[in-house]
PDB file of C-alpha atoms in Angstrom:
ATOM      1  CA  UNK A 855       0.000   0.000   0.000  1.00  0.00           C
ATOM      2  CA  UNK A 856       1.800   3.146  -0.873  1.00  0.00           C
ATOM      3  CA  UNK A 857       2.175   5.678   2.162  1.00  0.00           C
ATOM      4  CA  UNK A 858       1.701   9.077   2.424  1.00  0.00           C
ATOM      5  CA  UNK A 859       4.678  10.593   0.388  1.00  0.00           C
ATOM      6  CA  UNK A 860       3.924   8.398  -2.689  1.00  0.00           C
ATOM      7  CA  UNK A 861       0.196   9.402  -2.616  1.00  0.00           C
ATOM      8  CA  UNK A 862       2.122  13.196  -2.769  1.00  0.00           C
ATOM      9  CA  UNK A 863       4.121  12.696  -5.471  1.00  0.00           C
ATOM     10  CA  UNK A 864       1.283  10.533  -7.405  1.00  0.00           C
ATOM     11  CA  UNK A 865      -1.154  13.781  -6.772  1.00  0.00           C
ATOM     12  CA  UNK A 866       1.763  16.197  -7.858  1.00  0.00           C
ATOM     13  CA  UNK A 867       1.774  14.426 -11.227  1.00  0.00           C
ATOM     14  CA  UNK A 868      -2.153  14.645 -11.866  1.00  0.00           C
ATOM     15  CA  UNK A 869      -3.199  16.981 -14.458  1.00  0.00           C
ATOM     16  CA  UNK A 870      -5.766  19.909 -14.039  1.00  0.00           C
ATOM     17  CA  UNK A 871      -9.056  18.538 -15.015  1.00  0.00           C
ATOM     18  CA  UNK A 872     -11.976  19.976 -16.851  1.00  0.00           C
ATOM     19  CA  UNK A 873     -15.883  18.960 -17.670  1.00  0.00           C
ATOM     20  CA  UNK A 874     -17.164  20.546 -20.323  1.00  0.00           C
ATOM     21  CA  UNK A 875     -21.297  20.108 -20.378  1.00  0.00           C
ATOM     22  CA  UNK A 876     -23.455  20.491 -23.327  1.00  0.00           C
ATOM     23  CA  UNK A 877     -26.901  22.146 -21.905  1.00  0.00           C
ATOM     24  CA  UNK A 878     -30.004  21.613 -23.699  1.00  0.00           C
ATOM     25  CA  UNK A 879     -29.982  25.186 -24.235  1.00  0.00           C
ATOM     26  CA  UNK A 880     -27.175  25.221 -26.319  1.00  0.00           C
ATOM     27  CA  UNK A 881     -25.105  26.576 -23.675  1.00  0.00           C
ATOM     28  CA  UNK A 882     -21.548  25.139 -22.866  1.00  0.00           C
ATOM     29  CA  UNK A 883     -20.545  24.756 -19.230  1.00  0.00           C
ATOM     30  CA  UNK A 884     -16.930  24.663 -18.323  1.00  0.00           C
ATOM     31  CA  UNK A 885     -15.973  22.956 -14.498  1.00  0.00           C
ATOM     32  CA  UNK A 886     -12.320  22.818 -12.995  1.00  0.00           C
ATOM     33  CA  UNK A 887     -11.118  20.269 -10.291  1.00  0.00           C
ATOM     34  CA  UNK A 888     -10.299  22.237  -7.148  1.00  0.00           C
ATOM     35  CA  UNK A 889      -7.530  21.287  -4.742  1.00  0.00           C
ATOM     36  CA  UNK A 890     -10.273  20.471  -2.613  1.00  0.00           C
ATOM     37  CA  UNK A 891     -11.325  17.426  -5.014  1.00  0.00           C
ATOM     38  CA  UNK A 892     -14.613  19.392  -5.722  1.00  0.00           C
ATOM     39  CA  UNK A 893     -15.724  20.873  -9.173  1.00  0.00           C
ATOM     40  CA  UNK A 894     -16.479  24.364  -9.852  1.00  0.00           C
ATOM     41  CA  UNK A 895     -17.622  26.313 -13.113  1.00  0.00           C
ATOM     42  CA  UNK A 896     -14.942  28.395 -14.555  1.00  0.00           C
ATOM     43  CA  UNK A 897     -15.113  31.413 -17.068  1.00  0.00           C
ATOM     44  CA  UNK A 898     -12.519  31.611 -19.737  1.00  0.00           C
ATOM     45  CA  UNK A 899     -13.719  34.299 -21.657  1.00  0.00           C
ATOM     46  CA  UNK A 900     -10.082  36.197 -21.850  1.00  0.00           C
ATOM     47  CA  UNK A 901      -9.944  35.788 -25.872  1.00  0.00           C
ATOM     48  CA  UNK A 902     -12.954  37.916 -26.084  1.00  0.00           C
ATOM     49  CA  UNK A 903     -12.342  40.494 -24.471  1.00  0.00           C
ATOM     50  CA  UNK A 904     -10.893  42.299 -26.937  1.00  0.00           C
ATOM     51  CA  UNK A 905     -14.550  41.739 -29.421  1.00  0.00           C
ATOM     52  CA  UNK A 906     -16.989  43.010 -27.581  1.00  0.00           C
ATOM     53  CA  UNK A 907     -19.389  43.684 -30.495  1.00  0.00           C
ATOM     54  CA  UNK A 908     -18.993  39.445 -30.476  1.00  0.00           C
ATOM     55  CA  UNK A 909     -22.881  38.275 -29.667  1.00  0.00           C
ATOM     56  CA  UNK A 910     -23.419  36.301 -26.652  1.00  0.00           C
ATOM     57  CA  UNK A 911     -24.830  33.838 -28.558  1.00  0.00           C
ATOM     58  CA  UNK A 912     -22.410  33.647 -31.096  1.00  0.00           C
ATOM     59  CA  UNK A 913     -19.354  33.511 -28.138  1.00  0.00           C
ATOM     60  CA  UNK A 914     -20.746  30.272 -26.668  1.00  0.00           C
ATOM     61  CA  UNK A 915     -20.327  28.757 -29.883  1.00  0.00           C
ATOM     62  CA  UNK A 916     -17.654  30.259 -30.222  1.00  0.00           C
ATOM     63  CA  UNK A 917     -16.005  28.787 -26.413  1.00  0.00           C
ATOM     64  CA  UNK A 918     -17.727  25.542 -27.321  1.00  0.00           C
ATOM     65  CA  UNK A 919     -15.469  25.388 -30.940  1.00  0.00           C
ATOM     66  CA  UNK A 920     -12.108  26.793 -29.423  1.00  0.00           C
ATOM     67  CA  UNK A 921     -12.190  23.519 -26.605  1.00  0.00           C
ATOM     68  CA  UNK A 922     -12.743  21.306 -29.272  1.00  0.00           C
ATOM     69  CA  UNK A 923      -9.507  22.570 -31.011  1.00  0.00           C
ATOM     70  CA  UNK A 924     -11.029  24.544 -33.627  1.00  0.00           C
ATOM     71  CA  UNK A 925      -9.521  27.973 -34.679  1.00  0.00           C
ATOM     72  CA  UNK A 926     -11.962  30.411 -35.156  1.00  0.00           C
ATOM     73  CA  UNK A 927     -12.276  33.627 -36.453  1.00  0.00           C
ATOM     74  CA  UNK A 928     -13.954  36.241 -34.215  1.00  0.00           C
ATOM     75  CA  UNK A 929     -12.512  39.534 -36.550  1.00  0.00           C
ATOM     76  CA  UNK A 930     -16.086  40.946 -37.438  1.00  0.00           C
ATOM     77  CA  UNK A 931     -17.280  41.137 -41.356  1.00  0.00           C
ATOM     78  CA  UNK A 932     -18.202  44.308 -41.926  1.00  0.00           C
ATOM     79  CA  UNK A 933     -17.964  43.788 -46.016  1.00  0.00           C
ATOM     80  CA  UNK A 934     -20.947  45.219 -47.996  1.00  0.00           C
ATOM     81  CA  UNK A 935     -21.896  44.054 -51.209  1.00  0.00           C
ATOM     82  CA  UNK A 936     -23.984  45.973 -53.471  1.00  0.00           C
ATOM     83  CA  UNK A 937     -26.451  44.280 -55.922  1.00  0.00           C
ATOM     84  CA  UNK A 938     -27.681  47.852 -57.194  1.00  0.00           C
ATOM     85  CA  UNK A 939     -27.228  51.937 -55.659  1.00  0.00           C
ATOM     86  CA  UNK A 940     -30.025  50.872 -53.122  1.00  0.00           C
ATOM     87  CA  UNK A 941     -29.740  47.333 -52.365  1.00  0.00           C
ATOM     88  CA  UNK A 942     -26.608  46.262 -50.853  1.00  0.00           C
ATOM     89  CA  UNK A 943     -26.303  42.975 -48.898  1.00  0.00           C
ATOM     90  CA  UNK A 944     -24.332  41.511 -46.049  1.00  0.00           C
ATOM     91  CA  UNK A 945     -23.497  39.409 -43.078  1.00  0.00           C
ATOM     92  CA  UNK A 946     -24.989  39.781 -39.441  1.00  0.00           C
ATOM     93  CA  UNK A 947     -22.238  41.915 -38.194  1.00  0.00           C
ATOM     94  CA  UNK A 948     -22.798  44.960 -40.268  1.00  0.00           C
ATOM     95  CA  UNK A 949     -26.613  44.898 -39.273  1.00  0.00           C
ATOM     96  CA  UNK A 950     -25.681  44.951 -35.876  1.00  0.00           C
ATOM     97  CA  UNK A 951     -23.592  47.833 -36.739  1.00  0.00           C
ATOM     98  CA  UNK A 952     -25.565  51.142 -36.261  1.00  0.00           C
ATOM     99  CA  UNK A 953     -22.235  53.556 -37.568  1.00  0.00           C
ATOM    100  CA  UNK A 954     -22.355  51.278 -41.058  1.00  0.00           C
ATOM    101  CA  UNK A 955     -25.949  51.427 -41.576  1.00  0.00           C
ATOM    102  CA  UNK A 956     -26.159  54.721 -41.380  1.00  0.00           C
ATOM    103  CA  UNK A 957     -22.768  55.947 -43.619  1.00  0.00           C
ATOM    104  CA  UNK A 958     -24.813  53.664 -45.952  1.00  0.00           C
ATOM    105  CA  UNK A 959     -28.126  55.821 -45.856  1.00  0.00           C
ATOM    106  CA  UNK A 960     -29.453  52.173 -45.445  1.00  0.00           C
ATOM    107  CA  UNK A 961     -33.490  52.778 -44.279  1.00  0.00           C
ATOM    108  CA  UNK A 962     -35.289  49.406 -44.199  1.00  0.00           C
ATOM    109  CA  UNK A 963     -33.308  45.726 -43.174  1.00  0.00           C
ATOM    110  CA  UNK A 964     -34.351  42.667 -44.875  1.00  0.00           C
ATOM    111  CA  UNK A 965     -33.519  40.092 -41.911  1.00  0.00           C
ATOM    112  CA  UNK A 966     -33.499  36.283 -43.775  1.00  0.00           C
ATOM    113  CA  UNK A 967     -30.883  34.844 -41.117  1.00  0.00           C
ATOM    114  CA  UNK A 968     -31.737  32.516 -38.219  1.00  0.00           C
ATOM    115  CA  UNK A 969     -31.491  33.295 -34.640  1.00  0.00           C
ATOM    116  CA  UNK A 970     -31.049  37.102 -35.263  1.00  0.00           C
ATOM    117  CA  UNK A 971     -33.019  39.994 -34.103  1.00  0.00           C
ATOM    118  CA  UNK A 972     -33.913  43.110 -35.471  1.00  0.00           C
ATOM    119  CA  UNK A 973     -30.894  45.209 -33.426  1.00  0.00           C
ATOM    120  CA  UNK A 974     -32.458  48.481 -34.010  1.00  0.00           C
ATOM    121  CA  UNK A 975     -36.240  48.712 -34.700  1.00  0.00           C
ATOM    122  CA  UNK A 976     -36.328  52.239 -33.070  1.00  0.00           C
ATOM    123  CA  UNK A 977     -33.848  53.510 -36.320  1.00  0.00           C
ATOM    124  CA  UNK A 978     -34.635  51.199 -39.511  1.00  0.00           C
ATOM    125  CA  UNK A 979     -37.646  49.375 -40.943  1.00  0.00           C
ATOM    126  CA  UNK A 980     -37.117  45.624 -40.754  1.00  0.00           C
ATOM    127  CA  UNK A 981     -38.701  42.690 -42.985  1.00  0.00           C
ATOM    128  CA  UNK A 982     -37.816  39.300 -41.431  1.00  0.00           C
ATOM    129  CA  UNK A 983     -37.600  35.947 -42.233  1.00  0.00           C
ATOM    130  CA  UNK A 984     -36.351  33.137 -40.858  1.00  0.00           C
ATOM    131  CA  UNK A 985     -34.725  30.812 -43.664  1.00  0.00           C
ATOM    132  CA  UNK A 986     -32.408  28.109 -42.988  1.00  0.00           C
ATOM    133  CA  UNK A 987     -29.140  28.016 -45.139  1.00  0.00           C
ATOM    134  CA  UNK A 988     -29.872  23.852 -46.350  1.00  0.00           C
ATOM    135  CA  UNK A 989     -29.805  23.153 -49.933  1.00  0.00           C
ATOM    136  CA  UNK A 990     -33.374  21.699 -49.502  1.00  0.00           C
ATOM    137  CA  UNK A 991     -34.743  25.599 -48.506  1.00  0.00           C
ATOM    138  CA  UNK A 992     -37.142  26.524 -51.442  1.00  0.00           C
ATOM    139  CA  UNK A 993     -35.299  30.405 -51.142  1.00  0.00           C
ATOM    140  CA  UNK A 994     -37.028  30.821 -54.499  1.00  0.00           C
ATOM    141  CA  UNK A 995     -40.614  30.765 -53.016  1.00  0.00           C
ATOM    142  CA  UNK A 996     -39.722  34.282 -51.072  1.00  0.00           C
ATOM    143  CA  UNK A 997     -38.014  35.866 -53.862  1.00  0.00           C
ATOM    144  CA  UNK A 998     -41.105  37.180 -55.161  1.00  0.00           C
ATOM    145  CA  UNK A 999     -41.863  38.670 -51.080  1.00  0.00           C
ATOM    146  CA  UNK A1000     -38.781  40.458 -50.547  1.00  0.00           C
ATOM    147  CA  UNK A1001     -38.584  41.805 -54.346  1.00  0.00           C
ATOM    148  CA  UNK A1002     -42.181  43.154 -53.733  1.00  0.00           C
ATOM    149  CA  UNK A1003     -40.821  44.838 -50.395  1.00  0.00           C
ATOM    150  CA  UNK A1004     -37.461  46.280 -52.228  1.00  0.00           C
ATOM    151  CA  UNK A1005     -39.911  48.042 -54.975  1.00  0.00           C
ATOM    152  CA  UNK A1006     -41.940  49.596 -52.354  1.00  0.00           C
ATOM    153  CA  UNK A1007     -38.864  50.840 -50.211  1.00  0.00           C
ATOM    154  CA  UNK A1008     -37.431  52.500 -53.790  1.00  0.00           C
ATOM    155  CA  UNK A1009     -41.112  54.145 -54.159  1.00  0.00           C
ATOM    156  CA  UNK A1010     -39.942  55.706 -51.049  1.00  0.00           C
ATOM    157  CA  UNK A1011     -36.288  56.848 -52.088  1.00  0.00           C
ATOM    158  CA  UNK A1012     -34.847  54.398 -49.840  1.00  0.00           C
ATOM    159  CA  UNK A1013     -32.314  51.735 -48.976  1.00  0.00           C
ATOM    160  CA  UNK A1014     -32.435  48.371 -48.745  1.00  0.00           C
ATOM    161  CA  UNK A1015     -29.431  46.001 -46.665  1.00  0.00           C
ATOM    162  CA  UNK A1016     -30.188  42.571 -46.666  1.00  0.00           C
ATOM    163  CA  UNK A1017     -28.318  39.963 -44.353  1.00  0.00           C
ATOM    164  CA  UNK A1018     -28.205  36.691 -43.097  1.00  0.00           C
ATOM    165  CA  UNK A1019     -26.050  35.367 -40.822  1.00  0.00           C
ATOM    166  CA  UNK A1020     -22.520  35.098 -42.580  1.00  0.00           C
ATOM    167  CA  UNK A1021     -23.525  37.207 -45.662  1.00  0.00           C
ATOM    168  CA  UNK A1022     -22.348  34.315 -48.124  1.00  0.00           C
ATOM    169  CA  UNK A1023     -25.222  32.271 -49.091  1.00  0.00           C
ATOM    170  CA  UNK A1024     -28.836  33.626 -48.193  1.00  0.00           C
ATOM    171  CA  UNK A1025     -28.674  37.220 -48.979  1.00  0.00           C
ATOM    172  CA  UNK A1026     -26.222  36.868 -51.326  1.00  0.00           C
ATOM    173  CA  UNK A1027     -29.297  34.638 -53.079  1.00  0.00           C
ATOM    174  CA  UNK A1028     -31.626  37.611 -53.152  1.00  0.00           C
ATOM    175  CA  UNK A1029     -29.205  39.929 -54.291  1.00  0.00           C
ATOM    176  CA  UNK A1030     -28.332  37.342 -57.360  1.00  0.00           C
ATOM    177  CA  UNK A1031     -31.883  37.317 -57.624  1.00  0.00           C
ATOM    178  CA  UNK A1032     -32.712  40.166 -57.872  1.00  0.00           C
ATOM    179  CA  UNK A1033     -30.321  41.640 -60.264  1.00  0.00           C
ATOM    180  CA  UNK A1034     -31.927  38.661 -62.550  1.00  0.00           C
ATOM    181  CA  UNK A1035     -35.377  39.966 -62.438  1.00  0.00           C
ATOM    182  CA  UNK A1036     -34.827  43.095 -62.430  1.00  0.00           C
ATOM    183  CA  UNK A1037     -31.725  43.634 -64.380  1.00  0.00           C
ATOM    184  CA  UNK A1038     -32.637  41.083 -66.726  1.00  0.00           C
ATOM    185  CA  UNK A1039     -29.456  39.299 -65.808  1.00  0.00           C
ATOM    186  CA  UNK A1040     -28.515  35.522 -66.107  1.00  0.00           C
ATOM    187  CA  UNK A1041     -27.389  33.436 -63.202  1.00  0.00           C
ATOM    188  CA  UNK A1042     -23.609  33.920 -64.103  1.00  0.00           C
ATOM    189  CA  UNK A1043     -23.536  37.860 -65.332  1.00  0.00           C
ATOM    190  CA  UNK A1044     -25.849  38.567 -61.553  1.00  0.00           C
ATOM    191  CA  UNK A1045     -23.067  36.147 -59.560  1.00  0.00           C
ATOM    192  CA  UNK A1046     -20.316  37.868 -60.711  1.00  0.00           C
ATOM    193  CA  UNK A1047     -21.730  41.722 -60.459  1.00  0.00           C
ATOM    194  CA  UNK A1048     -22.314  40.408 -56.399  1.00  0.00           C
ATOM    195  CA  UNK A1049     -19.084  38.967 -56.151  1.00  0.00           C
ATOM    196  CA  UNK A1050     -17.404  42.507 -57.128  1.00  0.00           C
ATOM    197  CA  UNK A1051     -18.336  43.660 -53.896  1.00  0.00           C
ATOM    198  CA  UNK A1052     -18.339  40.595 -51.724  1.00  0.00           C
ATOM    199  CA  UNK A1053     -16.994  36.983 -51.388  1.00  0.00           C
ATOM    200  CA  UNK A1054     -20.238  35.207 -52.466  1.00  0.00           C
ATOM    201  CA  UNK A1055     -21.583  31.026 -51.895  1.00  0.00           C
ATOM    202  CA  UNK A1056     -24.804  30.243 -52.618  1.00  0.00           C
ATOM    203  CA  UNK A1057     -25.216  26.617 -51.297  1.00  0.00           C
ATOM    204  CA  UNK A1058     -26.334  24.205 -53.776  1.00  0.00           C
ATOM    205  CA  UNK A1059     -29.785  23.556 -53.784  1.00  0.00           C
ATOM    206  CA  UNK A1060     -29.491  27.704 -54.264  1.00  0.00           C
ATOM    207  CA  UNK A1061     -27.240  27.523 -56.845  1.00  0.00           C
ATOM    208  CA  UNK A1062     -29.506  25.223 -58.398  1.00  0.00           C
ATOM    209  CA  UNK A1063     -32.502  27.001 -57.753  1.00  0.00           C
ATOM    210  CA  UNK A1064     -31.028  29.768 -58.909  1.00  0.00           C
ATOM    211  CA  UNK A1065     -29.990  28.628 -62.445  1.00  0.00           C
ATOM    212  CA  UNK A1066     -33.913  27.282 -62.562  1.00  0.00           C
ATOM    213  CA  UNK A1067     -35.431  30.840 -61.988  1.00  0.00           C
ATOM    214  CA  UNK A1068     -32.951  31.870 -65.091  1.00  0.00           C
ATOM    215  CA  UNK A1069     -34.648  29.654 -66.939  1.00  0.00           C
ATOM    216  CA  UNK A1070     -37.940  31.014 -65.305  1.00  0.00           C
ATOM    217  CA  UNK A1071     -37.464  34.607 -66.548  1.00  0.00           C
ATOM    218  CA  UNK A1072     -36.510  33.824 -69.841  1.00  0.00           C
TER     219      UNK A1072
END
């Protein structure tokens, strides 16, 4: 049986452990091993800090990525794109961004992300829609919605910004779409005019969709 300085040196040599939870909620909770032998919820949030226009929502996901080994990028994508003079498109950061919206003259926010609210409903005019990015969305079937809303917003003299969450795939869809209808662009010529302004991905049920409504309009 080992005595009392070998149980020392074997608890010297243990390493620091953690338990990271998975609530239901989607939140992820972090517990540390005291000296004591007893577990207790720790905050690491040092590597935030420095973002603090980083959603809450968006840092658990975050925290729950970065202890799985993942390296993420937190640096904010404040990128624009412009489909026309008064319809510009984007991710989730620059409609949380008040400053942006505004040096844009935008007026009314097309919202077609999941999970995000309308930040400033006091300042801006906000259609919203919850579509998921999946290649199985039918994003056609609200083209004709949103293009509807855009036309009465110009009957206005104003300014359209629509997002989703990372700006690539959704929004990026109605801006391609857009141009197509009312540009009388096809798929390709609309694509590239977006990706000018803006790293562009429709998914590719979109794509596909996409290529369909071309063949739609002609």
């Amino acid at each position: 049986m080992p005595n009392l300085d070998e149980l020392l040196s074997i608890k010297r040599r243990l390493k620091a452990t953690e338990i990271t939870t998975t609530l239901p909620s989607g939140e992820v909770k972090i517990e540390k091993r005291a000296d004591d032998g007893t577990y207790k919820e720790v905050k690491d949030l040092e590597s935030f800090e420095s973002e603090p226009n980083v959603s809450n929502r968006r840092r658990k996901k975050v925290e729950y990525l970065q202890r799985r080994g993942f390296i993420v990028d937190l640096e904010p994508d404040l990128v624009v794109g412009v489909a026309t003079e008064d319809v510009l498109f984007g991710s989730q950061d620059v409609a949380a961004d008040i400053l942006i919206l505004r040096n844009q003259k935008i007026t009314n926010i097309i919202n077609v992300g999941t999970g995000i609210p309308n930040h400033f409903p006091e300042n801006f005019q906000y259609l919203k829609i919850d579509i998921l990015d999946l290649p199985e969305t039918r994003i056609v079937d609200y083209f004709d919605e949103v293009f509807d809303y855009i036309k009465k917003v110009q009957e206005k003299r104003g300014k359209c910004f629509i997002h989703c969450n990372a700006g690539i795939s959704r929004s990026a869809s109605f801006a391609v779409g857009y141009l197509m209808k009312t540009q009388k662009m096809t798929y390709r010529q609309a694509f590239e005019k977006c990706r000018e302004t803006r790293s562009i991905r429709p998914n590719s049920g979109f794509e596909k969709q996409l290529r369909e409504y071309e063949l739609e309009l002609s």
